[in-house]
PDB file of C-alpha atoms in Angstrom:
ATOM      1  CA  UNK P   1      -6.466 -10.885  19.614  1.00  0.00           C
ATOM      2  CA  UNK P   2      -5.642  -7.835  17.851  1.00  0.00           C
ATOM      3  CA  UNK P   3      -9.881  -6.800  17.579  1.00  0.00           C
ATOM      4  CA  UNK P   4      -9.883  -7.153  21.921  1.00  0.00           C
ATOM      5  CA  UNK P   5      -6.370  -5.824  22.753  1.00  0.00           C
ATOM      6  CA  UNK P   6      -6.375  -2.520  21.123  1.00  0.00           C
ATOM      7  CA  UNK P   7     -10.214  -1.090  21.225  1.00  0.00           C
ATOM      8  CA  UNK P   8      -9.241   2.211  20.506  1.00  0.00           C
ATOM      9  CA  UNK P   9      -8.021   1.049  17.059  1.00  0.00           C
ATOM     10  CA  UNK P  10     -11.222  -0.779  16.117  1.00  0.00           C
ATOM     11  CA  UNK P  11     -12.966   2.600  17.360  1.00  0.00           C
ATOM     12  CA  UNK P  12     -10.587   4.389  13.984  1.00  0.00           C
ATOM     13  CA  UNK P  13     -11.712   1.605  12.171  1.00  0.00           C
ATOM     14  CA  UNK P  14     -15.495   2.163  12.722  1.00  0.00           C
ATOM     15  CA  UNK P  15     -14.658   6.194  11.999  1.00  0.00           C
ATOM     16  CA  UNK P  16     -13.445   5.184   9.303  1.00  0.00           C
ATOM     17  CA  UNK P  17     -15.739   2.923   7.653  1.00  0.00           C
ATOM     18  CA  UNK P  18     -18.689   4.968   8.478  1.00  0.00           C
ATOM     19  CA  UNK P  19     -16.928   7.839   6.640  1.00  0.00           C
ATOM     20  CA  UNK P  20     -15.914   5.941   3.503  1.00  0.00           C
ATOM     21  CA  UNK P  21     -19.441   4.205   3.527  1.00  0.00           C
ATOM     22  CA  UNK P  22     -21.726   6.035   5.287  1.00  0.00           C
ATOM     23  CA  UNK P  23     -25.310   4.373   5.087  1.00  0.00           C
ATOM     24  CA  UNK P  24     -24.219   2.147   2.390  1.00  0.00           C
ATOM     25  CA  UNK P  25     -23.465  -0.940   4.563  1.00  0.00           C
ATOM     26  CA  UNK P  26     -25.327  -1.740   7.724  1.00  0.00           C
ATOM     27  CA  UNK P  27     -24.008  -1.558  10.920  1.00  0.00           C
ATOM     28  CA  UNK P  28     -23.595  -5.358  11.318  1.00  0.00           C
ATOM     29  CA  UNK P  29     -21.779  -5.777   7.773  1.00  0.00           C
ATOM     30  CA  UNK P  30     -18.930  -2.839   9.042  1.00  0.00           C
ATOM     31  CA  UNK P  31     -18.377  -5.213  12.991  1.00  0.00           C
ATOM     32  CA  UNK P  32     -18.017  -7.743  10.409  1.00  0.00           C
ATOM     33  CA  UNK P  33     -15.940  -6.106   8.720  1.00  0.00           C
ATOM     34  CA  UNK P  34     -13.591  -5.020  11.216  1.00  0.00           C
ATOM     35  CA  UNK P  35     -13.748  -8.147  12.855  1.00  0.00           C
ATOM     36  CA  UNK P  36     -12.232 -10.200   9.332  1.00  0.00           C
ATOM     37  CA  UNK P  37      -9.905  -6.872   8.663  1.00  0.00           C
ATOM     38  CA  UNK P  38      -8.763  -7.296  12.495  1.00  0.00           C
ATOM     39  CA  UNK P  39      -8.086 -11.206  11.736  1.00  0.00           C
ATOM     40  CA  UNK P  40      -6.580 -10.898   8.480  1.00  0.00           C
ATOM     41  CA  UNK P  41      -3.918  -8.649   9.710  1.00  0.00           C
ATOM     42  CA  UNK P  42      -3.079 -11.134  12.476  1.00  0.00           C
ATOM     43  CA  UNK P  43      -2.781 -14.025  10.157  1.00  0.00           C
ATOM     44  CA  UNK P  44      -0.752 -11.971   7.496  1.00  0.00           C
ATOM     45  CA  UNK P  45       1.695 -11.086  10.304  1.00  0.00           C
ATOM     46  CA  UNK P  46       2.462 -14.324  11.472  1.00  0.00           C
ATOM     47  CA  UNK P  47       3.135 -15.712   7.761  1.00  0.00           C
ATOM     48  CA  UNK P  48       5.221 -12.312   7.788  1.00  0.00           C
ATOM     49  CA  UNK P  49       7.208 -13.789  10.101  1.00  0.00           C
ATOM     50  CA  UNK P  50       8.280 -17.267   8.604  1.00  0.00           C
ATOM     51  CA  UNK P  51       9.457 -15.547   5.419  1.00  0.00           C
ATOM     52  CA  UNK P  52      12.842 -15.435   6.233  1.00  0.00           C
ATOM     53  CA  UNK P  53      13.095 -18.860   6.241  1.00  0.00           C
ATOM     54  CA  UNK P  54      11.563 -19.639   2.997  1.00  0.00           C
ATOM     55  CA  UNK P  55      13.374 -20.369  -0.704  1.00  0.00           C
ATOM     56  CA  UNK P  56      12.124 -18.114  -3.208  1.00  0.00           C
ATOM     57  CA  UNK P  57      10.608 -20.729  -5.052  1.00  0.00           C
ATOM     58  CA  UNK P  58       8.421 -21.178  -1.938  1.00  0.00           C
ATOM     59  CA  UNK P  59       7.672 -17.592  -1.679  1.00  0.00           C
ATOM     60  CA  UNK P  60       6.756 -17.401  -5.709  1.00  0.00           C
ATOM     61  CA  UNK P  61       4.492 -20.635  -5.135  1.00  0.00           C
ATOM     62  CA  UNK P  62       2.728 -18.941  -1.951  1.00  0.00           C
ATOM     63  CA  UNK P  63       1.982 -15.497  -4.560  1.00  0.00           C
ATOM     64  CA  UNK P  64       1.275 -16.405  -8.273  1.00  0.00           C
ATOM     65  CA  UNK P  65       0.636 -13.663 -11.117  1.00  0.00           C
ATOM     66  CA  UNK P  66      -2.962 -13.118 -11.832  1.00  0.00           C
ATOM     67  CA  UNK P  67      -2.700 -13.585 -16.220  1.00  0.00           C
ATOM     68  CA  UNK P  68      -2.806  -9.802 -16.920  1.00  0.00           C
ATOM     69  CA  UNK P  69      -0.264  -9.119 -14.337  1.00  0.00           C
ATOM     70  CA  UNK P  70       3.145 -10.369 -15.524  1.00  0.00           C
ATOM     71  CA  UNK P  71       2.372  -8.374 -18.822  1.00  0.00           C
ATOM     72  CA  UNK P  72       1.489  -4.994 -17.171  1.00  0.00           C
ATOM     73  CA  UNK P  73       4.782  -5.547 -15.238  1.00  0.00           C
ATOM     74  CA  UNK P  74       6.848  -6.247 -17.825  1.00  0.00           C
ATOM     75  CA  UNK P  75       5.909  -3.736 -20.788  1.00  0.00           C
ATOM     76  CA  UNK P  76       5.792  -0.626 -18.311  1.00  0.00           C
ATOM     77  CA  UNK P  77       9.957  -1.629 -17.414  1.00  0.00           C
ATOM     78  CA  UNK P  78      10.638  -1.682 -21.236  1.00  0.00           C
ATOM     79  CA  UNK P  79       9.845   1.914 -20.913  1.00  0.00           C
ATOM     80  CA  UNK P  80      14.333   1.845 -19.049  1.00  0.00           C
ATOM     81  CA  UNK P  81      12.431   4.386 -16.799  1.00  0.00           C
ATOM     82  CA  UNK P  82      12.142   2.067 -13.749  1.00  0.00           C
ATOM     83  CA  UNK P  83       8.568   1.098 -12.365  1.00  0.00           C
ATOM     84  CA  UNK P  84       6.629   2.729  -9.393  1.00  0.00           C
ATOM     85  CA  UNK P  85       4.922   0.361  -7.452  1.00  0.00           C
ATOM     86  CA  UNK P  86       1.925   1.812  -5.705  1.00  0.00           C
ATOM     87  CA  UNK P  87       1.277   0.068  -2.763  1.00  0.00           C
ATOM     88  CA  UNK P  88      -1.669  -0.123   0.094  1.00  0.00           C
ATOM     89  CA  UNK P  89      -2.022  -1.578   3.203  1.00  0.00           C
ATOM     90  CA  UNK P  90      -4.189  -4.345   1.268  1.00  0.00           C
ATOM     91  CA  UNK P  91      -4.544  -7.833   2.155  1.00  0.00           C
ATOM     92  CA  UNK P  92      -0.106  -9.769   2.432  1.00  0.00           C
ATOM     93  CA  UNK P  93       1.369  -6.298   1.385  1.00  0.00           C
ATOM     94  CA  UNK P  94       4.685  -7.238   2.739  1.00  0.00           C
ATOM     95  CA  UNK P  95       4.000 -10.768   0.210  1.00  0.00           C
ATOM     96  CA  UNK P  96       4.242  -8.568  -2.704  1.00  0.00           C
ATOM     97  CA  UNK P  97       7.629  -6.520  -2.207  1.00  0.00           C
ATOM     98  CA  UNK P  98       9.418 -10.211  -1.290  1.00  0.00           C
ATOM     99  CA  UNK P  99       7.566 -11.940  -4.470  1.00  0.00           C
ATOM    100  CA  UNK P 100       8.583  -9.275  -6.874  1.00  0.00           C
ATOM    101  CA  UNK P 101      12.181  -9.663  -5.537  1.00  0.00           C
ATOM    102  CA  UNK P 102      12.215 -13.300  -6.336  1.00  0.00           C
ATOM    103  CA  UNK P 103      11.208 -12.370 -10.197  1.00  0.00           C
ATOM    104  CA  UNK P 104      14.252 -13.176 -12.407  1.00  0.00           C
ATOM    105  CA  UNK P 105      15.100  -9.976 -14.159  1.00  0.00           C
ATOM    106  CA  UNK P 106      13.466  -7.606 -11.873  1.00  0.00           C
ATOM    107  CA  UNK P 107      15.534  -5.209  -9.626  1.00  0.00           C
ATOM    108  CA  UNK P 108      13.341  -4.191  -6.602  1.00  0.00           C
ATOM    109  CA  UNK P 109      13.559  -1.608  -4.127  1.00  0.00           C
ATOM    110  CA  UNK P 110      11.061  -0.863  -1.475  1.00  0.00           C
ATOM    111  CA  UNK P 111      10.655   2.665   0.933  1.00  0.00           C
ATOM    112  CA  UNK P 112      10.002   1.868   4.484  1.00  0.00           C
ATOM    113  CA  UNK P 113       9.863   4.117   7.286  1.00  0.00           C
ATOM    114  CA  UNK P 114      12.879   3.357   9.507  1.00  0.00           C
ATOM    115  CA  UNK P 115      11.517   2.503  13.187  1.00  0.00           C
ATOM    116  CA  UNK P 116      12.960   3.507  16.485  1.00  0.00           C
ATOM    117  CA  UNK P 117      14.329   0.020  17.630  1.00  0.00           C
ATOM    118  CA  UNK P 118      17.015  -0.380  15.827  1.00  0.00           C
ATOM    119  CA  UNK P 119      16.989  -4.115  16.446  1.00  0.00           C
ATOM    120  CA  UNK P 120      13.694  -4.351  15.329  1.00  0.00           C
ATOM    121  CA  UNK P 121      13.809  -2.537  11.907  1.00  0.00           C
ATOM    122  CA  UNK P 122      17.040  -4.526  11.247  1.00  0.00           C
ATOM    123  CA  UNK P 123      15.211  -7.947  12.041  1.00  0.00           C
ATOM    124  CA  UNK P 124      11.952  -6.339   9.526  1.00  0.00           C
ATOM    125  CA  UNK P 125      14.272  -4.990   6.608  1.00  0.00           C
ATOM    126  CA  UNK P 126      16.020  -8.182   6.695  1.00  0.00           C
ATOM    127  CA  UNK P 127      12.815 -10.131   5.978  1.00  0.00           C
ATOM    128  CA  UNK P 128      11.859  -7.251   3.706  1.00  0.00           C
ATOM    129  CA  UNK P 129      15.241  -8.257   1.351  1.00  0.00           C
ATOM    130  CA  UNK P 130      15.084 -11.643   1.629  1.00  0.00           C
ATOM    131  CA  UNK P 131      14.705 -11.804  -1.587  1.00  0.00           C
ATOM    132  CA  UNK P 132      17.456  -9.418  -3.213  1.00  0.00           C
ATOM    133  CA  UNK P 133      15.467  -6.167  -2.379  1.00  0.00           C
ATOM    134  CA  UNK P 134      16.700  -2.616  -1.372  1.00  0.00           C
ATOM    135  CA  UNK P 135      15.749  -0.907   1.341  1.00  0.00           C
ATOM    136  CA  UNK P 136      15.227   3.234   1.084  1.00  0.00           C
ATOM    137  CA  UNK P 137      14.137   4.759   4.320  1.00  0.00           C
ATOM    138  CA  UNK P 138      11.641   7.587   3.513  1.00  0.00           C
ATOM    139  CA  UNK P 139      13.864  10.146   5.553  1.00  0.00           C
ATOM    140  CA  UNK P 140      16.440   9.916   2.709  1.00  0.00           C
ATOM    141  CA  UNK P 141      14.315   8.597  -0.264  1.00  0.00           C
ATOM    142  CA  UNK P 142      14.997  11.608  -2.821  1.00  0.00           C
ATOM    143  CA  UNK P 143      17.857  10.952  -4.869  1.00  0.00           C
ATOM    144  CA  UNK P 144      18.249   7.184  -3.910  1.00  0.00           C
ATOM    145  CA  UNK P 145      14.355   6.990  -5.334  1.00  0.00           C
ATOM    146  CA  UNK P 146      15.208   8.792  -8.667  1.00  0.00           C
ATOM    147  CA  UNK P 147      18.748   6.452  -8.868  1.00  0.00           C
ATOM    148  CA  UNK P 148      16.654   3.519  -8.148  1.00  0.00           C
ATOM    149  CA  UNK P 149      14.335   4.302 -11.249  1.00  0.00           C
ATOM    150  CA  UNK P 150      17.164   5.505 -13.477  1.00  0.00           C
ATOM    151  CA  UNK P 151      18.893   2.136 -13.103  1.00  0.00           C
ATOM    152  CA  UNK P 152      15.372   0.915 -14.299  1.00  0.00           C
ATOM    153  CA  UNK P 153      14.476  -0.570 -10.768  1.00  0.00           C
ATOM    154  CA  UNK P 154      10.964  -1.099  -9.892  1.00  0.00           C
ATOM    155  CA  UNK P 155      10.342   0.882  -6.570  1.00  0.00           C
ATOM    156  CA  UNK P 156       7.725   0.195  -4.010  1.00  0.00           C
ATOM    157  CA  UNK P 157       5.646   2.802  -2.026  1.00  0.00           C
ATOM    158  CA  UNK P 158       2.944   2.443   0.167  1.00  0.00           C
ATOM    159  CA  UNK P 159       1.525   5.574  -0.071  1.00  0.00           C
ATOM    160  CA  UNK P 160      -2.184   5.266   1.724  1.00  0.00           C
ATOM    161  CA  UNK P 161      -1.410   6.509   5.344  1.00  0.00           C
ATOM    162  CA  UNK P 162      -2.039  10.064   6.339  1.00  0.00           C
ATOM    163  CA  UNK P 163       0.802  12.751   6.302  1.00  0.00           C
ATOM    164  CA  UNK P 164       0.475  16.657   6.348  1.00  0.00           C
ATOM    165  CA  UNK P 165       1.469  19.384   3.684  1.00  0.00           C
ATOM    166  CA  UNK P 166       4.809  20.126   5.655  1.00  0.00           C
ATOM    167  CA  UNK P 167       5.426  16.687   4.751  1.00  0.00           C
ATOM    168  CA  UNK P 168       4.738  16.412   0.863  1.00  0.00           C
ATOM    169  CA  UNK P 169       1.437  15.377   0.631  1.00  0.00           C
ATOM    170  CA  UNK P 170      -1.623  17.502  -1.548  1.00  0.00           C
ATOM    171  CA  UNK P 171      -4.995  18.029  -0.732  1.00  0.00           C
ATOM    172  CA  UNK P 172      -7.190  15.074  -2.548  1.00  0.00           C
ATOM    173  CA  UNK P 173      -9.710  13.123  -1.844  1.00  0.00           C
ATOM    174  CA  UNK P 174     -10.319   9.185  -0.896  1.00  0.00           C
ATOM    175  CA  UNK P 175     -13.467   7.588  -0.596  1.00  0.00           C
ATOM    176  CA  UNK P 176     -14.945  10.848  -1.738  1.00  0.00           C
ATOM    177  CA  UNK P 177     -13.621  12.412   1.517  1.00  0.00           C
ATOM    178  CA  UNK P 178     -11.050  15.236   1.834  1.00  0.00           C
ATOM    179  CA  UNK P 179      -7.756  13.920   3.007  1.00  0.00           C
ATOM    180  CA  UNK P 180      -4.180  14.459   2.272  1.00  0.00           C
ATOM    181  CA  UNK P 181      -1.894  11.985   0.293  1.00  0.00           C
ATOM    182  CA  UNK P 182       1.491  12.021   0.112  1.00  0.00           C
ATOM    183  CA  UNK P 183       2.502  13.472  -3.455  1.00  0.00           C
ATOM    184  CA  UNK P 184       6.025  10.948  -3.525  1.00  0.00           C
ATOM    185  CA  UNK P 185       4.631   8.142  -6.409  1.00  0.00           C
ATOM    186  CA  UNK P 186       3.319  11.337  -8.640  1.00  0.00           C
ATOM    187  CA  UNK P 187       6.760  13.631  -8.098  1.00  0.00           C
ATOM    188  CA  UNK P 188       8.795  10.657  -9.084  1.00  0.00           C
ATOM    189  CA  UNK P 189       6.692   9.239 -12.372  1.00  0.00           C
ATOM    190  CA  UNK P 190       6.641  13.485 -13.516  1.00  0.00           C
ATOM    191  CA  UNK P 191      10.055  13.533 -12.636  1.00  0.00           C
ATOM    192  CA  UNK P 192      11.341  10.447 -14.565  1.00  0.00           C
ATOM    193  CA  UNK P 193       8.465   9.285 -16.848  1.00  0.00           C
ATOM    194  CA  UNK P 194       8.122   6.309 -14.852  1.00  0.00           C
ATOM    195  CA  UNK P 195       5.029   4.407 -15.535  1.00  0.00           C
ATOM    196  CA  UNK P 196       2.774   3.842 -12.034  1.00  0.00           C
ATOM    197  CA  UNK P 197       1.617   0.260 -11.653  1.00  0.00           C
ATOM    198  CA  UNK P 198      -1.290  -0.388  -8.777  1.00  0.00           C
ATOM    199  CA  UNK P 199      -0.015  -3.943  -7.339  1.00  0.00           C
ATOM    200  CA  UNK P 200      -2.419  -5.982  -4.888  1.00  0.00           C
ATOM    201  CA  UNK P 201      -3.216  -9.473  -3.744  1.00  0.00           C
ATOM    202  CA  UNK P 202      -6.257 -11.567  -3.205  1.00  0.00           C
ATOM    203  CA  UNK P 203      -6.635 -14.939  -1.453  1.00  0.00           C
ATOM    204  CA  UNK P 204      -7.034 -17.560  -3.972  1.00  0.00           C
ATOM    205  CA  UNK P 205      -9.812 -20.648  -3.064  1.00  0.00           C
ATOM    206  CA  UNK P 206      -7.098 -23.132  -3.154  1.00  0.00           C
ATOM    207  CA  UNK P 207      -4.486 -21.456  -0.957  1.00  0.00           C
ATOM    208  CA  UNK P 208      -1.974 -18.984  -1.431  1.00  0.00           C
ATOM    209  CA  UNK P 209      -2.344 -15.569  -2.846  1.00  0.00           C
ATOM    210  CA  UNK P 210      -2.512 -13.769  -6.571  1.00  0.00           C
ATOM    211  CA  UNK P 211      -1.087 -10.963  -7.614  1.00  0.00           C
ATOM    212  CA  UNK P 212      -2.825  -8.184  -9.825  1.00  0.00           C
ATOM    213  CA  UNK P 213      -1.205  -5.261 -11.770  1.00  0.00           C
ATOM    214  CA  UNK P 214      -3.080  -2.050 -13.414  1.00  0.00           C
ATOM    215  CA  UNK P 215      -0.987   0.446 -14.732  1.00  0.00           C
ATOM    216  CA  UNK P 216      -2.274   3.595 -13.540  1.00  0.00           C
ATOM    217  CA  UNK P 217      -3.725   5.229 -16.692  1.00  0.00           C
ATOM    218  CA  UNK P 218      -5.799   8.230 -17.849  1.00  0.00           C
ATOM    219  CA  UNK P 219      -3.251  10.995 -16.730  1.00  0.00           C
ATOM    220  CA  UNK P 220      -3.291  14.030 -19.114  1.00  0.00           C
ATOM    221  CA  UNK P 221      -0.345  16.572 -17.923  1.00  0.00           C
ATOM    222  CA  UNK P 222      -0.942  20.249 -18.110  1.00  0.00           C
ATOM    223  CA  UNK P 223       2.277  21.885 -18.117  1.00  0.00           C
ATOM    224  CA  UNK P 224       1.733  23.047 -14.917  1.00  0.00           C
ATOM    225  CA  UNK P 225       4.118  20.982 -12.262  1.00  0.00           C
ATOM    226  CA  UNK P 226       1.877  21.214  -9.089  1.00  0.00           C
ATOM    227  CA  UNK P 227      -2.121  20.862 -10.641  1.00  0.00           C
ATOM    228  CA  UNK P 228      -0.348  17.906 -12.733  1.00  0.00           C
ATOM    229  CA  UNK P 229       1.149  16.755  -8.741  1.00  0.00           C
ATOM    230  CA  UNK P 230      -2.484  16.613  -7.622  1.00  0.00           C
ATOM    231  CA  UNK P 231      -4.127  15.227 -10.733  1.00  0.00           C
ATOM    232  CA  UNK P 232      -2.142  12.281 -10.526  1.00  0.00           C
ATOM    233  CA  UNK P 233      -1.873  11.876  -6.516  1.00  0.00           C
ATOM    234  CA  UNK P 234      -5.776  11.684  -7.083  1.00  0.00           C
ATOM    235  CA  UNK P 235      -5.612   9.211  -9.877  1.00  0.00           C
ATOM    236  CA  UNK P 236      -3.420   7.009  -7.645  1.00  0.00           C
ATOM    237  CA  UNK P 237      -6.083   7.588  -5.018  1.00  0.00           C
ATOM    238  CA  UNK P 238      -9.042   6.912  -7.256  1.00  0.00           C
ATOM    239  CA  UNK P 239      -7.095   3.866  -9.047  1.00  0.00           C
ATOM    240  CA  UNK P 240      -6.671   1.782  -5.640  1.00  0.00           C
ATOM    241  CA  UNK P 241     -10.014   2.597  -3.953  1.00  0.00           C
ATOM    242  CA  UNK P 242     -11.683   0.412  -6.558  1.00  0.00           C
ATOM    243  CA  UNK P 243     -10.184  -2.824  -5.486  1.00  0.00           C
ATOM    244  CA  UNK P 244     -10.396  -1.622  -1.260  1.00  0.00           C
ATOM    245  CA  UNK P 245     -14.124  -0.879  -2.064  1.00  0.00           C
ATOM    246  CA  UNK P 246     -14.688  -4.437  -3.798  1.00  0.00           C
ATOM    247  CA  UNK P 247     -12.993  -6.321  -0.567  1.00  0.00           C
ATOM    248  CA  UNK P 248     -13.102  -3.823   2.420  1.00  0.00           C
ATOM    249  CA  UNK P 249     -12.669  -6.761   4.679  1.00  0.00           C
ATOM    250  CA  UNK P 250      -8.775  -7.197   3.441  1.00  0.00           C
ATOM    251  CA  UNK P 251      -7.393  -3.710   4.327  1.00  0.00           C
ATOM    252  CA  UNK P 252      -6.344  -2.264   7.079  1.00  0.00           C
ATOM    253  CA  UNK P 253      -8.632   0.442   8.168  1.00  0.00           C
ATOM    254  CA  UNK P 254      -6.926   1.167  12.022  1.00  0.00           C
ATOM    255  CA  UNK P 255      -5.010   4.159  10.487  1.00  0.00           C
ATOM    256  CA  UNK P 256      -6.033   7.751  10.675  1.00  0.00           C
ATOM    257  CA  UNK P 257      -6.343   7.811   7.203  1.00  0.00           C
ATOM    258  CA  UNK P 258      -8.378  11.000   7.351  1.00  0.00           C
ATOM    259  CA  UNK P 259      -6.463  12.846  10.203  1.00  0.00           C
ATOM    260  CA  UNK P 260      -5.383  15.503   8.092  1.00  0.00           C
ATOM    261  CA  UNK P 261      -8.339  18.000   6.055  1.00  0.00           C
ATOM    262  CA  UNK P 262      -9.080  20.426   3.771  1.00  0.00           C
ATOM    263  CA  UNK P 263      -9.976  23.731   5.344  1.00  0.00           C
ATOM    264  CA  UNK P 264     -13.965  23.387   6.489  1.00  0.00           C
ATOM    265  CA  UNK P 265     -13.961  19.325   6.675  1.00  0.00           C
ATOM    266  CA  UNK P 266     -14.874  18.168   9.785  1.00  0.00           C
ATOM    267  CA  UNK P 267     -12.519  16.507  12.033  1.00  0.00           C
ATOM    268  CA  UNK P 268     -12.642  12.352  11.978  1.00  0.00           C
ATOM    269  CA  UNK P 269     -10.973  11.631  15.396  1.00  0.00           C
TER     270      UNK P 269
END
């Protein structure tokens, strides 16, 4: 429904693939992508939905650790630092924030943008901490953030839609295209020493979802507060394109990712 009822979102979609691809895929592979990206989103929203009245055994059995994962997750929060979870709009996003809340031992919080129905963000954050999660609305996410991580919390942020410089993001780049990326996962880890952990989920043949960690790695500071601010904001960038690229069919590519340029890029939209 989603692919016929809003064509001016599949028309960012195409924008957007062609930019991130170009002539690598054919025309017919990015419909087909749009078409499963336009699906997926639609089935992960309606599961969304029924959360609320699950037990979190039933959540943990619906989103299992890939092997690696539980490791990478649990070495980086010896660290006392907290954890920053670097999240996309990848495949069950929402799956991940509930599932990590259901760990034993794990204090979660996630950052949401608060919406302008009331009722509705109320009904969404109360899914969203069904499992023992707090909620920090972006519009007052300093301090709470860096008290979240100094009480060694693991904090989520999706940090892959567009924002402007006014707004704390830095110049970078994102499928090799100029863009601007909101600086908030690098400011806090510089901050706090935080370790930066890339979480996403795959489907998995037999149902249900798993969950993959990779500590965000190869980050050499400089000194300098603002070059090391976009040296890691493009590492984060760099470190999730690699799984988007591998399965372009399970994000969500109706955003205006690239609204926002460098000087001289040429306008997407």
């Amino acid at each position: 429904a989603f692919y016929y009822l809003f064509p001016g979102r599949i028309e960012i979609a195409r924008k957007n693939l062609t930019l991130a691809f170009g002539d690598q895929l054919p025309l017919e592979e990015k419909k087909r992508i749009i078409r499963r990206s336009a699906q997926n989103f639609g089935r992960w929203f309606l599961d969304f939905l029924t959360f609320e009245g699950l037990s979190e055994s039933e959540i943990s059995s619906r989103l299992e650790f890939a092997p690696e994962s539980i490791r990478v997750l649990t070495e980086s929060m010896e660290s006392n630092r907290g954890v920053i979870l670097l999240g996309t709009h990848f495949c069950h996003w929402e799956l991940i924030g509930l599932r990590l809340g259901a760990l034993q031992g794990i204090k979660g919080a996630v950052v949401a943008k608060k919406m302008h129905n009331p009722y509705l963000d109320q009904w969404i954050n109360r899914i969203r901490t069904h499992t023992g999660n707090e909620i920090i609305y972006a519009d007052e996410a300093n301090l709470k953030i860096l008290r979240a991580l100094r009480h060694g919390k693991a904090v989520g942020i999706v940090f892959d839609q567009d924002t402007s410089l006014s707004r704390g993001g830095v110049y970078t780049t994102f499928f090799g295209q100029g863009c601007v990326t909101t600086r908030a996962p690098a400011t806090f880890s510089l901050a706090t020493g935080a370790p930066i952990i890339s979480a996403w989920c795959l489907p998995r043949p037999t149902g249900g979802y798993e969950l993959f960690m990779e500590r965000v790695s190869g980050f050499v500071p400089s000194g300098d507060r603002e070059k090391d601010s976009q040296a890691l904001t493009q590492l984060c960038n760099d470190t999730v394109e690699r799984y988007i690229r591998q399965n372009p069919e399970y994000y969500f590519w109706f955003h205006r990712r690239w609204k926002h340029r460098p000087e001289g890029c040429c306008p997407v939209y």
